[in-house]
Amino acid sequence: MAKVGRASRNASLLRVETVSANKTISSAESGELYLVDISASAANITITLPTPKAGAYFTFLLSVDADSAGQCIIDAGSGRTISGNTIVQAAGGGDTKAAYSNQKIGFGDAAKRGDCVELVSDGSNWFIISANFSVAVEVAFD
């Protein structure tokens, strides 16, 4: 492959960051994939979104099974909402789809690797592109 081809391919790779502690995202980080690790005992973390900007987007993916007491809350900030549809997978089938609108959304105790939330901003608030959970959606730490 020509050098130009390699540079082009590398430029198209998704930026990835592992998060296992509280994090405040900057607006310059739009497009990041955050691999969330709440596998440590009772590890509760908060990820704070930046001020909404039209077109900003983020993906949050649980990279390992969560501890039975570990939670992660994604916070849009005071006066802002995260809205859209969520899907919670039932153990025996029969997934539950629900409309959602809250300042916070998150992964709950004992959530499973692969749970994912994708968000995009319209410049005022955040909208859910997709949200798939193995346990109930969290809006606050237990």
mmCIF file of C-alpha atoms in Angstrom:
data_model
loop_
_atom_site.group_PDB
_atom_site.id
_atom_site.type_symbol
_atom_site.label_atom_id
_atom_site.label_comp_id
_atom_site.label_asym_id
_atom_site.label_seq_id
_atom_site.Cartn_x
_atom_site.Cartn_y
_atom_site.Cartn_z
ATOM 1 C CA MET A 1 0.000 0.000 0.000
ATOM 2 C CA ALA A 2 1.266 3.478 -0.806
ATOM 3 C CA LYS A 3 2.238 5.776 2.043
ATOM 4 C CA VAL A 4 -0.703 8.059 1.243
ATOM 5 C CA GLY A 5 -3.087 5.104 1.595
ATOM 6 C CA ARG A 6 -1.707 4.206 5.006
ATOM 7 C CA ALA A 7 -2.000 7.782 6.232
ATOM 8 C CA SER A 8 -5.571 7.970 4.957
ATOM 9 C CA ARG A 9 -6.490 4.680 6.626
ATOM 10 C CA ASN A 10 -4.989 5.700 9.974
ATOM 11 C CA ALA A 11 -6.768 9.064 9.857
ATOM 12 C CA SER A 12 -10.101 7.255 9.552
ATOM 13 C CA LEU A 13 -9.643 5.198 12.731
ATOM 14 C CA LEU A 14 -11.970 5.971 15.624
ATOM 15 C CA ARG A 15 -10.388 7.737 18.601
ATOM 16 C CA VAL A 16 -10.717 5.490 21.653
ATOM 17 C CA GLU A 17 -10.227 6.237 25.350
ATOM 18 C CA THR A 18 -10.739 3.973 28.369
ATOM 19 C CA VAL A 19 -12.572 5.593 31.291
ATOM 20 C CA SER A 20 -12.458 4.031 34.761
ATOM 21 C CA ALA A 21 -12.715 7.184 36.903
ATOM 22 C CA ASN A 22 -14.704 10.425 36.819
ATOM 23 C CA LYS A 23 -14.217 12.331 33.576
ATOM 24 C CA THR A 24 -15.313 15.685 32.181
ATOM 25 C CA ILE A 25 -15.324 15.596 28.389
ATOM 26 C CA SER A 26 -14.141 18.661 26.473
ATOM 27 C CA SER A 27 -15.888 19.837 23.306
ATOM 28 C CA ALA A 28 -12.705 19.041 21.325
ATOM 29 C CA GLU A 29 -13.221 15.331 22.055
ATOM 30 C CA SER A 30 -16.298 14.998 19.827
ATOM 31 C CA GLY A 31 -16.338 11.670 18.001
ATOM 32 C CA GLU A 32 -14.577 9.711 20.749
ATOM 33 C CA LEU A 33 -15.461 6.159 21.664
ATOM 34 C CA TYR A 34 -15.248 5.768 25.433
ATOM 35 C CA LEU A 35 -14.601 2.241 26.694
ATOM 36 C CA VAL A 36 -16.139 2.343 30.171
ATOM 37 C CA ASP A 37 -14.611 0.097 32.847
ATOM 38 C CA ILE A 38 -16.590 -0.113 36.094
ATOM 39 C CA SER A 39 -15.343 -3.579 36.971
ATOM 40 C CA ALA A 40 -13.597 -2.517 40.203
ATOM 41 C CA SER A 41 -15.533 -3.181 43.407
ATOM 42 C CA ALA A 42 -18.209 -0.518 44.014
ATOM 43 C CA ALA A 43 -16.723 1.693 41.299
ATOM 44 C CA ASN A 44 -19.207 4.503 40.687
ATOM 45 C CA ILE A 45 -18.065 7.025 38.098
ATOM 46 C CA THR A 46 -19.577 10.112 36.482
ATOM 47 C CA ILE A 47 -18.857 11.194 32.924
ATOM 48 C CA THR A 48 -19.853 14.815 32.320
ATOM 49 C CA LEU A 49 -20.709 15.849 28.771
ATOM 50 C CA PRO A 50 -19.469 19.174 27.369
ATOM 51 C CA THR A 51 -21.759 22.091 26.598
ATOM 52 C CA PRO A 52 -23.952 20.936 23.697
ATOM 53 C CA LYS A 53 -22.718 21.882 20.230
ATOM 54 C CA ALA A 54 -24.625 20.965 17.071
ATOM 55 C CA GLY A 55 -23.130 17.807 15.596
ATOM 56 C CA ALA A 56 -21.050 16.809 18.633
ATOM 57 C CA TYR A 57 -21.315 13.075 19.260
ATOM 58 C CA PHE A 58 -19.984 10.456 21.648
ATOM 59 C CA THR A 59 -20.229 6.694 22.114
ATOM 60 C CA PHE A 60 -19.992 4.978 25.494
ATOM 61 C CA LEU A 61 -19.387 1.209 25.483
ATOM 62 C CA LEU A 62 -19.071 -0.973 28.560
ATOM 63 C CA SER A 63 -15.787 -2.773 27.839
ATOM 64 C CA VAL A 64 -16.026 -5.320 30.685
ATOM 65 C CA ASP A 65 -18.834 -6.620 32.870
ATOM 66 C CA ALA A 66 -19.617 -4.110 35.623
ATOM 67 C CA ASP A 67 -19.063 -4.998 39.243
ATOM 68 C CA SER A 68 -22.266 -5.909 41.083
ATOM 69 C CA ALA A 69 -21.998 -2.523 42.834
ATOM 70 C CA GLY A 70 -20.464 -0.515 39.968
ATOM 71 C CA GLN A 71 -22.370 2.173 38.114
ATOM 72 C CA CYS A 72 -21.554 4.837 35.524
ATOM 73 C CA ILE A 73 -23.679 7.943 35.061
ATOM 74 C CA ILE A 74 -23.388 10.157 31.963
ATOM 75 C CA ASP A 75 -24.470 13.693 32.912
ATOM 76 C CA ALA A 76 -25.651 16.280 30.362
ATOM 77 C CA GLY A 77 -25.450 19.089 32.907
ATOM 78 C CA SER A 78 -28.011 21.256 34.648
ATOM 79 C CA GLY A 79 -30.923 22.315 32.457
ATOM 80 C CA ARG A 80 -30.027 19.896 29.636
ATOM 81 C CA THR A 81 -31.589 16.611 28.643
ATOM 82 C CA ILE A 82 -30.645 13.320 27.044
ATOM 83 C CA SER A 83 -33.690 12.139 25.060
ATOM 84 C CA GLY A 84 -34.599 9.258 22.791
ATOM 85 C CA ASN A 85 -35.368 5.553 23.031
ATOM 86 C CA THR A 86 -33.675 2.922 25.136
ATOM 87 C CA ILE A 87 -33.738 -0.851 24.867
ATOM 88 C CA VAL A 88 -33.252 -3.049 27.927
ATOM 89 C CA GLN A 89 -32.639 -6.700 27.133
ATOM 90 C CA ALA A 90 -34.608 -9.142 29.238
ATOM 91 C CA ALA A 91 -32.794 -12.282 30.450
ATOM 92 C CA GLY A 92 -35.291 -14.639 28.812
ATOM 93 C CA GLY A 93 -36.036 -12.483 25.763
ATOM 94 C CA GLY A 94 -38.705 -9.851 25.306
ATOM 95 C CA ASP A 95 -36.633 -6.671 25.191
ATOM 96 C CA THR A 96 -38.219 -3.500 26.599
ATOM 97 C CA LYS A 97 -38.128 -0.351 24.468
ATOM 98 C CA ALA A 98 -38.957 2.907 26.235
ATOM 99 C CA ALA A 99 -38.988 6.640 25.562
ATOM 100 C CA TYR A 100 -36.376 8.398 27.676
ATOM 101 C CA SER A 101 -35.766 12.013 28.714
ATOM 102 C CA ASN A 102 -33.549 12.919 31.661
ATOM 103 C CA GLN A 103 -30.439 14.916 32.547
ATOM 104 C CA LYS A 104 -28.543 11.679 33.187
ATOM 105 C CA ILE A 105 -28.294 8.189 31.728
ATOM 106 C CA GLY A 106 -26.071 5.342 32.763
ATOM 107 C CA PHE A 107 -24.979 1.764 33.168
ATOM 108 C CA GLY A 108 -26.269 0.010 36.291
ATOM 109 C CA ASP A 109 -24.991 -2.549 38.767
ATOM 110 C CA ALA A 110 -23.915 -5.782 37.067
ATOM 111 C CA ALA A 111 -24.350 -4.350 33.543
ATOM 112 C CA LYS A 112 -22.766 -6.515 30.871
ATOM 113 C CA ARG A 113 -19.888 -5.937 28.472
ATOM 114 C CA GLY A 114 -21.267 -4.519 25.231
ATOM 115 C CA ASP A 115 -23.931 -2.280 26.778
ATOM 116 C CA CYS A 116 -23.763 0.919 24.758
ATOM 117 C CA VAL A 117 -25.067 4.491 24.505
ATOM 118 C CA GLU A 118 -24.512 6.759 21.474
ATOM 119 C CA LEU A 119 -25.347 10.460 21.786
ATOM 120 C CA VAL A 120 -25.477 13.430 19.398
ATOM 121 C CA SER A 121 -26.223 17.092 20.122
ATOM 122 C CA ASP A 122 -28.499 19.526 18.310
ATOM 123 C CA GLY A 123 -26.713 22.448 19.970
ATOM 124 C CA SER A 124 -29.108 22.666 22.933
ATOM 125 C CA ASN A 125 -29.489 19.128 24.275
ATOM 126 C CA TRP A 126 -28.394 15.527 23.619
ATOM 127 C CA PHE A 127 -30.251 12.871 21.654
ATOM 128 C CA ILE A 128 -29.879 9.106 21.837
ATOM 129 C CA ILE A 129 -28.847 7.501 18.564
ATOM 130 C CA SER A 130 -28.909 4.077 20.211
ATOM 131 C CA ALA A 131 -29.021 2.815 23.780
ATOM 132 C CA ASN A 132 -28.816 -0.893 24.543
ATOM 133 C CA PHE A 133 -28.650 -2.117 28.128
ATOM 134 C CA SER A 134 -28.574 -5.522 29.821
ATOM 135 C CA VAL A 135 -29.990 -4.089 33.080
ATOM 136 C CA ALA A 136 -32.268 -1.142 33.925
ATOM 137 C CA VAL A 137 -31.090 2.337 32.878
ATOM 138 C CA GLU A 138 -29.566 4.320 35.758
ATOM 139 C CA VAL A 139 -30.187 8.018 36.411
ATOM 140 C CA ALA A 140 -28.565 8.233 39.865
ATOM 141 C CA PHE A 141 -26.212 6.201 42.017
ATOM 142 C CA ASP A 142 -27.911 3.742 44.392
#
